[in-house]
mmCIF file of C-alpha atoms and ligand atoms in Angstrom:
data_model
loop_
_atom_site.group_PDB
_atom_site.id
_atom_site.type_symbol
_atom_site.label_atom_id
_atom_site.label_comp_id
_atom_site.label_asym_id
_atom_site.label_seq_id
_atom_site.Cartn_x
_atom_site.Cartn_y
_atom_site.Cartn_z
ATOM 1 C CA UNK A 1 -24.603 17.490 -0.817
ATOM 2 C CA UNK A 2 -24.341 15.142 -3.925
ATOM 3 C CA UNK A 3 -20.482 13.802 -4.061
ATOM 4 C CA UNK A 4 -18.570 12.892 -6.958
ATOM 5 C CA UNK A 5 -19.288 9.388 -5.910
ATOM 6 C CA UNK A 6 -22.987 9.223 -6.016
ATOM 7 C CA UNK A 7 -22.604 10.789 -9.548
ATOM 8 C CA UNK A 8 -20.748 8.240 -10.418
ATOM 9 C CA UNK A 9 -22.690 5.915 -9.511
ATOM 10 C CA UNK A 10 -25.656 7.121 -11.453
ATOM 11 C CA UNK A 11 -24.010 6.857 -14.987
ATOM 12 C CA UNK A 12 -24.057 3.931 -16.603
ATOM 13 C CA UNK A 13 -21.954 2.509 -19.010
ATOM 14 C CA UNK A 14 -24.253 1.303 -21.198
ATOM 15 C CA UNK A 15 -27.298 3.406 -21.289
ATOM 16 C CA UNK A 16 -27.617 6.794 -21.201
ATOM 17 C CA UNK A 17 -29.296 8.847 -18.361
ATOM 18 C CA UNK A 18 -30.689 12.086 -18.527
ATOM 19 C CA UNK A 19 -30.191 15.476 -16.890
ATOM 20 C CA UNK A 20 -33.411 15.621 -15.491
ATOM 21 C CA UNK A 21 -33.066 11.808 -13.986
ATOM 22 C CA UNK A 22 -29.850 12.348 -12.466
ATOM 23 C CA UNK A 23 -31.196 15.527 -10.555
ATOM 24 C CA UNK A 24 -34.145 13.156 -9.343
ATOM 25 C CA UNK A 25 -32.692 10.272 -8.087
ATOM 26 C CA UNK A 26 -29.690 12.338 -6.243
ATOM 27 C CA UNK A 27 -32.448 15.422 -5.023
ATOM 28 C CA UNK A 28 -30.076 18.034 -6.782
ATOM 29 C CA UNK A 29 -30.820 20.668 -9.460
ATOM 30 C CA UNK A 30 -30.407 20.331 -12.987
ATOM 31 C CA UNK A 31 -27.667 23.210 -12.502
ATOM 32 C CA UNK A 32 -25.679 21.094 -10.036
ATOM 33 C CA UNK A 33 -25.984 18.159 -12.867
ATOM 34 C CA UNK A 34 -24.132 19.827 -15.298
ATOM 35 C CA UNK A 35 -21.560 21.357 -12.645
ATOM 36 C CA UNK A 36 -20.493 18.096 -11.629
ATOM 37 C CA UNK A 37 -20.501 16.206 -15.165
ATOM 38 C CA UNK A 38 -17.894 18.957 -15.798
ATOM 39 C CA UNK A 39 -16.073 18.338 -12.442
ATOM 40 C CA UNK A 40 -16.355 14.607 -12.926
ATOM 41 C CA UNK A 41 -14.700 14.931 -16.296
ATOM 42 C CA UNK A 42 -11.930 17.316 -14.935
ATOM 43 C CA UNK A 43 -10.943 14.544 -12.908
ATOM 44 C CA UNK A 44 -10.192 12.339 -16.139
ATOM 45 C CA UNK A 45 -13.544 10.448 -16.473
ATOM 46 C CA UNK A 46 -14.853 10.316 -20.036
ATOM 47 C CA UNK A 47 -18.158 11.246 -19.708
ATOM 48 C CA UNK A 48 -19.748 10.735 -23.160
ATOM 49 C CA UNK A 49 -23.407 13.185 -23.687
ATOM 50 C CA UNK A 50 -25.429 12.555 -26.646
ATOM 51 C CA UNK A 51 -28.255 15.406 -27.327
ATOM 52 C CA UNK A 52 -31.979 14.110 -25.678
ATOM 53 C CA UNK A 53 -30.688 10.966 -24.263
ATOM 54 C CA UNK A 54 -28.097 12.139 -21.656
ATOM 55 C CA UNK A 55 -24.901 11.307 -20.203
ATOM 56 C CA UNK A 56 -22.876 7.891 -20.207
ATOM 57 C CA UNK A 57 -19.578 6.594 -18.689
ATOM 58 C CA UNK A 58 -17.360 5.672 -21.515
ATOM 59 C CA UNK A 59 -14.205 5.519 -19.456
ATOM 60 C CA UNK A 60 -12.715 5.747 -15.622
ATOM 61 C CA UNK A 61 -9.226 7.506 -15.216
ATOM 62 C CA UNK A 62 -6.253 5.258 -14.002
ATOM 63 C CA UNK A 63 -5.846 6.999 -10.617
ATOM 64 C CA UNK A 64 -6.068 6.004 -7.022
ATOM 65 C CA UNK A 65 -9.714 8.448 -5.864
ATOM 66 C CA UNK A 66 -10.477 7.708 -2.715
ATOM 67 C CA UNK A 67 -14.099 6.830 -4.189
ATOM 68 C CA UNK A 68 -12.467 4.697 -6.614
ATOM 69 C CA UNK A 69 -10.446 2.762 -3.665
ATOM 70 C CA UNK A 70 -13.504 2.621 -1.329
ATOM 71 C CA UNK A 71 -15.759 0.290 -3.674
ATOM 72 C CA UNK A 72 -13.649 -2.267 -2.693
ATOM 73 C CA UNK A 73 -12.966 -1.667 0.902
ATOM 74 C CA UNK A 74 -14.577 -4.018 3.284
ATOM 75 C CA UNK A 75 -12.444 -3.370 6.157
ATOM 76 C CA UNK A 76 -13.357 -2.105 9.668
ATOM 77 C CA UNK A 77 -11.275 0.308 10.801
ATOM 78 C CA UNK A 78 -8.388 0.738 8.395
ATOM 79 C CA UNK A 79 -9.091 3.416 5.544
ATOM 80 C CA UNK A 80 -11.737 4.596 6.788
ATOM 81 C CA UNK A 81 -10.020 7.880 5.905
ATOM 82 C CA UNK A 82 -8.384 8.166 2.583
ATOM 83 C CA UNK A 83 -6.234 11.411 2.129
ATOM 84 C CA UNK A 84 -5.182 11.177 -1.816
ATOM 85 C CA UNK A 85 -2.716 13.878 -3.539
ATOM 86 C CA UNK A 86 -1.414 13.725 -6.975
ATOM 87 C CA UNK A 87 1.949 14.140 -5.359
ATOM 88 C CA UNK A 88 4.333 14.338 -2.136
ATOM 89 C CA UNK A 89 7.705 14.080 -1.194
ATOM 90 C CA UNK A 90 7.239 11.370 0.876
ATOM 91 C CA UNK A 91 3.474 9.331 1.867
ATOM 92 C CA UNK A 92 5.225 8.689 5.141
ATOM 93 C CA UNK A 93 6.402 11.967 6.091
ATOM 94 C CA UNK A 94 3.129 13.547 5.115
ATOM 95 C CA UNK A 95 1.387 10.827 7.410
ATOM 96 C CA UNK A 96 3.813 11.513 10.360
ATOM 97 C CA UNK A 97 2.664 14.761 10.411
ATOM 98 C CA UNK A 98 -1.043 14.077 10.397
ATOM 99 C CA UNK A 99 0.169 11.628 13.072
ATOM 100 C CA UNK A 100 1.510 14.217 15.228
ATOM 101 C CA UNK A 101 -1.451 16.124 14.770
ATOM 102 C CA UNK A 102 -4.034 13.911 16.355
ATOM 103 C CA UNK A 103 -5.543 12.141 12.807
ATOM 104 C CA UNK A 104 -6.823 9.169 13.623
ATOM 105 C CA UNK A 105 -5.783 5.497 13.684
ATOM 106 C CA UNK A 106 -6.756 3.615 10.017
ATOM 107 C CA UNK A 107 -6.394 7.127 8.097
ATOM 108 C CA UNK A 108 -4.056 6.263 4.770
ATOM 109 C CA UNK A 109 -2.129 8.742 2.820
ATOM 110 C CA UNK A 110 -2.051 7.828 -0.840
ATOM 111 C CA UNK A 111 -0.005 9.609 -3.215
ATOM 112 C CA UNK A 112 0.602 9.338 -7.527
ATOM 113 C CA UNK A 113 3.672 10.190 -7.720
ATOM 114 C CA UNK A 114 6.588 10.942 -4.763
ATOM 115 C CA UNK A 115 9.133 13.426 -5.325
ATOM 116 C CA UNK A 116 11.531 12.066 -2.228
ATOM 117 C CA UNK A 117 10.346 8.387 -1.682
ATOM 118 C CA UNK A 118 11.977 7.115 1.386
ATOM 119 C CA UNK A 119 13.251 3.707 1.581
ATOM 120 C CA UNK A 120 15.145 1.619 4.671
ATOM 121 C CA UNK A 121 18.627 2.642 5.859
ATOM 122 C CA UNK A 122 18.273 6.299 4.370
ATOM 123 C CA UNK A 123 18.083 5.065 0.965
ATOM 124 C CA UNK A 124 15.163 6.717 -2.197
ATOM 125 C CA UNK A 125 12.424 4.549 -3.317
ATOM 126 C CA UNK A 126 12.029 5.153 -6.986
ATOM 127 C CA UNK A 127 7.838 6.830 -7.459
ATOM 128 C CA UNK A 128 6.925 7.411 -10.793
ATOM 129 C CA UNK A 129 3.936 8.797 -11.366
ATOM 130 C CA UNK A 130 0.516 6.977 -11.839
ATOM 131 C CA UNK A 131 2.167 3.698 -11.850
ATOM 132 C CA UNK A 132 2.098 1.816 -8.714
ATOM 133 C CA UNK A 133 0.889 2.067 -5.167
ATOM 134 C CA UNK A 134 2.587 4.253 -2.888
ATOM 135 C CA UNK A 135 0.275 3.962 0.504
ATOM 136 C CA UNK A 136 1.283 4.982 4.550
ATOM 137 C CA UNK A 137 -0.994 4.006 6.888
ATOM 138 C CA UNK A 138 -1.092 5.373 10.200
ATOM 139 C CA UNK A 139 -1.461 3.402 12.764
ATOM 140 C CA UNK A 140 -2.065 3.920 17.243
ATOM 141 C CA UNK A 141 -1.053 0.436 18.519
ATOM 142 C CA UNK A 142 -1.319 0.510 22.523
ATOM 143 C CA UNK A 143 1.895 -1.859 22.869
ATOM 144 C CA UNK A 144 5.141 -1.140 24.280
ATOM 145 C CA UNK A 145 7.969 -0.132 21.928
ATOM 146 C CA UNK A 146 9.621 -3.842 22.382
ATOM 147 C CA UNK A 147 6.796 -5.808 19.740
ATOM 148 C CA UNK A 148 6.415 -2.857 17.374
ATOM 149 C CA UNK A 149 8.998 -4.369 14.589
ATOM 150 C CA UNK A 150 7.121 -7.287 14.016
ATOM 151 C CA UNK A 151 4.858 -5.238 12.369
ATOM 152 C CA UNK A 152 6.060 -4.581 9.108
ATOM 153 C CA UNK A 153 6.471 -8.273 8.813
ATOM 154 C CA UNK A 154 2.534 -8.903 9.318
ATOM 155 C CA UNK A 155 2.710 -6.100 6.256
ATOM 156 C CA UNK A 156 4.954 -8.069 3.925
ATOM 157 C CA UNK A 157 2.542 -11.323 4.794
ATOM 158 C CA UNK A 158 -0.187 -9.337 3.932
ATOM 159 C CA UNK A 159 1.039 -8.236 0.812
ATOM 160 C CA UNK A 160 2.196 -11.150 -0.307
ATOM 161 C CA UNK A 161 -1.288 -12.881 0.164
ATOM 162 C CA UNK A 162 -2.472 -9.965 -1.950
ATOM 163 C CA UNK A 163 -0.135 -10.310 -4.352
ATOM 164 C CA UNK A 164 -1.470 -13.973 -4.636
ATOM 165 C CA UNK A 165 -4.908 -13.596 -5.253
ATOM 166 C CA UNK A 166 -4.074 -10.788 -7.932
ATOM 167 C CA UNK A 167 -1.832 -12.633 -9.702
ATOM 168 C CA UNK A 168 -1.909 -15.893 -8.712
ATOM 169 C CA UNK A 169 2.555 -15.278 -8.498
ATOM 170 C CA UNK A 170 3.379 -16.851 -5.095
ATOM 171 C CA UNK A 171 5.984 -14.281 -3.760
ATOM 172 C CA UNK A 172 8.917 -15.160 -1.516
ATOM 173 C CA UNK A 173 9.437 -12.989 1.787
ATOM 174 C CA UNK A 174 12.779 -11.291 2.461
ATOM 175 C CA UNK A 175 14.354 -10.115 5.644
ATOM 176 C CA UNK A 176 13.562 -7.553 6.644
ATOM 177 C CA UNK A 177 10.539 -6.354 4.958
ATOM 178 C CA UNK A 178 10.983 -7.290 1.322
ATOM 179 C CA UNK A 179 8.437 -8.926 -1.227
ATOM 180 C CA UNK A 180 10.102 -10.217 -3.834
ATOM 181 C CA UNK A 181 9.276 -12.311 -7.423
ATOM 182 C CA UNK A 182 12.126 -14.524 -8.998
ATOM 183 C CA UNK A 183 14.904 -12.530 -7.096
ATOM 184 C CA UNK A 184 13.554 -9.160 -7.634
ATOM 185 C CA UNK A 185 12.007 -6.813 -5.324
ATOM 186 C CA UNK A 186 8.351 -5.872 -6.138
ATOM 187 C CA UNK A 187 7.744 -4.111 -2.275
ATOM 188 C CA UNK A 188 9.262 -2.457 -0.135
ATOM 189 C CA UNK A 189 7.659 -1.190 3.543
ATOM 190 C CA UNK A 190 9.397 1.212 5.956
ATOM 191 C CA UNK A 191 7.835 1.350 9.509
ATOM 192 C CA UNK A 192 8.337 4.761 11.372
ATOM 193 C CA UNK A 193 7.571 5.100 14.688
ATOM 194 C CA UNK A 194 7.138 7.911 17.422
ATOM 195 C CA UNK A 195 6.862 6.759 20.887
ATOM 196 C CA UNK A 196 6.502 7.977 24.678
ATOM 197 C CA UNK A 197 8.356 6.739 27.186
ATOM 198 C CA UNK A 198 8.764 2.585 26.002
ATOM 199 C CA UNK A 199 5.024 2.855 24.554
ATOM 200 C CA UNK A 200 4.290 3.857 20.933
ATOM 201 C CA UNK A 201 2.715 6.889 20.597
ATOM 202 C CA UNK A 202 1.757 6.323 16.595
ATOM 203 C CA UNK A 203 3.246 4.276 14.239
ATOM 204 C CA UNK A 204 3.207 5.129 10.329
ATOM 205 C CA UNK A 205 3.759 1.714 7.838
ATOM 206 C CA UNK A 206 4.714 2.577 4.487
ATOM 207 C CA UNK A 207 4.354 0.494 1.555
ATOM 208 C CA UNK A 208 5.694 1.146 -1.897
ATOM 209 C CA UNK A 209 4.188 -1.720 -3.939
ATOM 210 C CA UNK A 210 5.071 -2.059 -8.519
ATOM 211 C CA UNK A 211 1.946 -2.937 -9.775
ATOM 212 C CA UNK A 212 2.178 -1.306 -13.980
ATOM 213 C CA UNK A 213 5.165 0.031 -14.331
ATOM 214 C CA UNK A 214 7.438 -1.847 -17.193
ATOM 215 C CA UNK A 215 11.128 -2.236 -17.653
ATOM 216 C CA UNK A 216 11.313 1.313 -19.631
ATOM 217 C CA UNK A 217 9.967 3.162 -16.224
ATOM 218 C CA UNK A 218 12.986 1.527 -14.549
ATOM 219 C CA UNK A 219 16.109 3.582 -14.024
ATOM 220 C CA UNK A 220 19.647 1.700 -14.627
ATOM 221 C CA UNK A 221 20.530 1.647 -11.072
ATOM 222 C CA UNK A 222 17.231 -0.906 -9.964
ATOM 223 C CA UNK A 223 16.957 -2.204 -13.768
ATOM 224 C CA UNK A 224 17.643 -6.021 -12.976
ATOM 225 C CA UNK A 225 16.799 -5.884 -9.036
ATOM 226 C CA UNK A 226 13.480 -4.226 -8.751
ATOM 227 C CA UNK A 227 10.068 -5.558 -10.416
ATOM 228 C CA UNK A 228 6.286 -5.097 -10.966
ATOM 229 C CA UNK A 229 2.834 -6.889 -11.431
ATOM 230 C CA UNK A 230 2.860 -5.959 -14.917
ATOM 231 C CA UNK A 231 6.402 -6.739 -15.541
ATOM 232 C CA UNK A 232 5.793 -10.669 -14.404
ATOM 233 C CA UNK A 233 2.451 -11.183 -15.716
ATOM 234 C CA UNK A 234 2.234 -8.952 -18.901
ATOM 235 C CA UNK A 235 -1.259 -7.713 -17.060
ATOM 236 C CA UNK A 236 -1.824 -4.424 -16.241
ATOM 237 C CA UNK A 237 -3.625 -4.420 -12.895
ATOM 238 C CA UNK A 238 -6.281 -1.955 -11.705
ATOM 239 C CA UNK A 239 -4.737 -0.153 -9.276
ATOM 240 C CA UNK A 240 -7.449 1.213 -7.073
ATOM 241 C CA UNK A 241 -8.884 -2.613 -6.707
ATOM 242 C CA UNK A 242 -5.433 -3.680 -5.318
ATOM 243 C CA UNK A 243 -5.154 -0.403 -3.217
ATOM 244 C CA UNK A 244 -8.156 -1.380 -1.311
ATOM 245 C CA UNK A 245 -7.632 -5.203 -1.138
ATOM 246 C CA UNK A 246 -4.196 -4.643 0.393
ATOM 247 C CA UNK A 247 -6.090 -2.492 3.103
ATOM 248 C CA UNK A 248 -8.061 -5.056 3.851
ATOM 249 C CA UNK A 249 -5.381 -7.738 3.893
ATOM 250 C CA UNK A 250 -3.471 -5.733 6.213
ATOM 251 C CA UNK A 251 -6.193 -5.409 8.482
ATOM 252 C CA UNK A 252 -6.344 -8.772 8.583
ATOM 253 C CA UNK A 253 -2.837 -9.299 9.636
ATOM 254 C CA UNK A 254 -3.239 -6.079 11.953
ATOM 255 C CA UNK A 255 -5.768 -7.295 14.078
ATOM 256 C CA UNK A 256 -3.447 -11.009 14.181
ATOM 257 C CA UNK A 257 -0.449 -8.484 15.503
ATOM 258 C CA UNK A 258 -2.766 -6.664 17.822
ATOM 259 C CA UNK A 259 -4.234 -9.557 19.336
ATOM 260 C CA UNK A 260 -0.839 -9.855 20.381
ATOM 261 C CA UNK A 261 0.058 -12.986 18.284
ATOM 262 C CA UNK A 262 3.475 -12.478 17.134
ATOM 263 C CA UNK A 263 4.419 -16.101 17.144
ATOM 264 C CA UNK A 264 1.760 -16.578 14.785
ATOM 265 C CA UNK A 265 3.464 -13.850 12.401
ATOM 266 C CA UNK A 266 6.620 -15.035 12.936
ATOM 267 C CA UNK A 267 5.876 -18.379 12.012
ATOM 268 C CA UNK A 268 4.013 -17.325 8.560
ATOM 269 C CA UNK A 269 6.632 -15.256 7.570
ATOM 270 C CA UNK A 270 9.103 -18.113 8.410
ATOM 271 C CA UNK A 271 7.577 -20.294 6.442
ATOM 272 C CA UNK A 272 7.497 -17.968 3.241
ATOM 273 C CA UNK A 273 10.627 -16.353 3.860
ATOM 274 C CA UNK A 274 12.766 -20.019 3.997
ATOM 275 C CA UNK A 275 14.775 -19.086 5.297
ATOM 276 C CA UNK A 276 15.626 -20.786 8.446
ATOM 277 C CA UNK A 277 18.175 -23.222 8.417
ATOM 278 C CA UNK A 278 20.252 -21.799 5.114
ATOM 279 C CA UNK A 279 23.660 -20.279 5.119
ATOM 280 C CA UNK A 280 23.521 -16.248 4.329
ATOM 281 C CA UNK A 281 25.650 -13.758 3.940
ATOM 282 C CA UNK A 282 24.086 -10.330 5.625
ATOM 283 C CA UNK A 283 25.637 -6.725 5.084
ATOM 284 C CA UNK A 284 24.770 -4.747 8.536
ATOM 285 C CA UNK A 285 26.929 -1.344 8.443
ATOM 286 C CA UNK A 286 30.117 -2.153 9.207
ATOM 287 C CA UNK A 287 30.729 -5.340 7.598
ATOM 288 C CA UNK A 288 29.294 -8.745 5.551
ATOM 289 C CA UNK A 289 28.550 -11.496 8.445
ATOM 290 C CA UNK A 290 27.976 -15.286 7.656
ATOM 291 C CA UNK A 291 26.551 -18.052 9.217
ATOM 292 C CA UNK A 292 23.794 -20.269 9.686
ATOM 293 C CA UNK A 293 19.959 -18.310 9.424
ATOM 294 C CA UNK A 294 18.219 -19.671 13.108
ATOM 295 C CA UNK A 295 15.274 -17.655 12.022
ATOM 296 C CA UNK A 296 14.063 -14.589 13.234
ATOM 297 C CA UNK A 297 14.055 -13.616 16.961
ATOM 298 C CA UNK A 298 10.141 -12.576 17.849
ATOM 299 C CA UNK A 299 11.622 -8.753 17.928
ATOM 300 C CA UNK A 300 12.292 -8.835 14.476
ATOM 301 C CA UNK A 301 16.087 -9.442 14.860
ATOM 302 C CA UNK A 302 17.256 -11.989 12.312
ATOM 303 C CA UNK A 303 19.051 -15.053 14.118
ATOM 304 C CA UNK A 304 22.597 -16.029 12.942
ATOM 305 C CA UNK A 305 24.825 -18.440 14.206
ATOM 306 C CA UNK A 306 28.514 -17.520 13.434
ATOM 307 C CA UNK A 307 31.674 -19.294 14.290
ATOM 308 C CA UNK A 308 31.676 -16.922 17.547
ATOM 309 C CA UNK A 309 28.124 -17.141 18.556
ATOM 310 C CA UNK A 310 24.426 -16.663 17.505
ATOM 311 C CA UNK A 311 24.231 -12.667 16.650
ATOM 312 C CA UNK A 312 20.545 -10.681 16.847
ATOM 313 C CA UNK A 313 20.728 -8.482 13.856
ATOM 314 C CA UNK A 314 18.472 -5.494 13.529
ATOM 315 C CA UNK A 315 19.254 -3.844 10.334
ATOM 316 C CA UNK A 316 21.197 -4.974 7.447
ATOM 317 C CA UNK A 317 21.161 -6.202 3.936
ATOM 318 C CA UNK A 318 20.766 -9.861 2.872
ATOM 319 C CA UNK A 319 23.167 -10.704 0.233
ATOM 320 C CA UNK A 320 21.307 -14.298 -0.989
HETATM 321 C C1 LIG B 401 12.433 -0.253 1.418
HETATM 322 O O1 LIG B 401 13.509 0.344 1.368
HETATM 323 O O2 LIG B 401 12.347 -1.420 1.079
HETATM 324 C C2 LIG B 401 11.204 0.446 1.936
HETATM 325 C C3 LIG B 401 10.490 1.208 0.864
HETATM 326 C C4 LIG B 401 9.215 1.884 1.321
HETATM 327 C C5 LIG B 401 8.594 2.767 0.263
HETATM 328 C C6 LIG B 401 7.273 3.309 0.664
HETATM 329 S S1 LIG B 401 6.415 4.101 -0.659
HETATM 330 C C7 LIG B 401 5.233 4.711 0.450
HETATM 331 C C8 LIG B 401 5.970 5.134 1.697
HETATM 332 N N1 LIG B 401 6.456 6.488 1.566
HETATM 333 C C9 LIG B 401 7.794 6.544 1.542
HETATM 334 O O3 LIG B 401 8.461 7.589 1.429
HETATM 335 N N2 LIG B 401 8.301 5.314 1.659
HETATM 336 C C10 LIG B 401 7.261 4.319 1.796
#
């Protein structure tokens, strides 16, 4: 059976193709022609006809389709399987539960909008709709529990080399997880993990990345911290072409993490995070700690020597 994609594929932009030459070159009746040129322009596509010449594409809708992300996958194993809704409360919660119900390693889980975006240390991540990239990929890593948080930093590196060749804006990294531009934070990536005995069982990384939305999308309380693509370059970016070049930058950084080369991902995101050497001032819970950054401990812990001793921190806040 004809998909949406292979109709696509058969209009042109420019020149006009008939009824009768769609239905020949995809072996479907003139019947199912029609159908779908109403089905493909349901979905938002401006599909112009013009009596005895045909159909043409006049315009493609701003939205993340699967078939729209796939034309510019070239990666191996990771989304292979897209799963796209026009909204969910959270990508990562709807990707746990795939997890947990056998879906396999690669699939991603891409929504428009999400009503309950979940960020680090129980806080919302702001999701308006049709804006930006809201993407959780699920993951089946055989690796003990022990090397699983240095994954979301191969995430950020990927990211950031994405947000590079888009933009040609060289991001800075921040601990944890953080992608930022001139101070302000234009990623964010929670890791969630389930896990059996000390092995993971499935992992789910989730990335909330700004690509078009502008200051006005912005509510007061990240107005000032948060940032975009758009907001930084004055470009609006094509989302579906950045959707599927940061899957295949993450596989890239994926397959470095699998091969079990963490010092190699620790050492990248060293050197773009700079942070290493500088004094900082970290929030973890229960207090503000300072000292001297010693780098980041190949667990993920951020090294900090204090006037008492060097202290492993797992979760916090930087402050600078
Ligand atoms: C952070 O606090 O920095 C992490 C933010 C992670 C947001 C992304 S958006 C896609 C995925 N689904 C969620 O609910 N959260 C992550």
């Amino acid at each position: 059976m004809a998909k949406v994609k292979d109709f696509l594929s058969v209009l042109g932009t420019e020149e006009y193709i008939s009824t009768s030459r769609i239905s020949e070159r995809l072996g479907v009746s003139r019947d199912n022609v029609r159908k779908n040129i109403m089905r493909i322009r349901s979905y938002g596509y401006n599909v112009e006809t013009k009596r005895g010449r045909g159909y043409r594409l006049l315009e493609r809708p701003d939205r993340l389709y699967p078939w729209e992300i796939e034309a510019y996958l070239t990666s191996r194993r990771i989304g292979r399987r897209l799963i796209y809704k026009e909204s969910l409360a959270s990508t990562n919660t709807y990707a746990y539960e795939l997890a947990r119900r056998g879906l396999e390693e690669g699939t991603c889980v891409i929504a428009e909008k999400q009503t309950a975006g979940k960020g680090r240390l129980e806080r919302s991540w702001f999701s308006p709709e049709g804006k930006n990239i809201y993407i959780s990929i699920l993951l089946r890593p055989h690796i003990s529990l022990s090397k699983i948080n240095m994954l979301p930093f191969a995430c950020s590196l990927s990211v950031a080399e994405l947000v590079e060749k888009a933009s040609n804006i060289r991001p800075s990294l921040k601990w944890p997880n953080d992608v930022m531009i001139g101070g302000k934070k234009l990623c964010g990536i929670l890791l969630e993990i389930s896990s059996l005995k000390e092995m993971v069982n499935f992992a789910i990384v989730g990335i909330g990345l700004n690509v078009n939305m502008g200051e006005d999308d912005l509510p007061p309380t990240i107005r000032g911290i948060a940032t975009s693509l758009y907001m930084e370059t004055g470009v609006k970016y094509d989302r579906a072409k950045i959707c599927g070049v940061l899957i295949n930058t993450f596989e890239k950084y994926y397959e470095i993490f699998l091969k079990d080369d963490l010092y190699l991902i620790r050492s990248l995101w060293e050197e773009k995070a700079q942070i290493r050497g500088k004094w900082v001032t970290l929030s973890d819970g229960t207090g503000l700690i300072t000292g001297l950054c010693d780098g980041l401990d190949i667990d993920g812990a951020l090294l900090i020597i204090t006037e008492t001793g060097t202290r492993k921190i797992y979760a916090g806040d930087l402050r600078n």
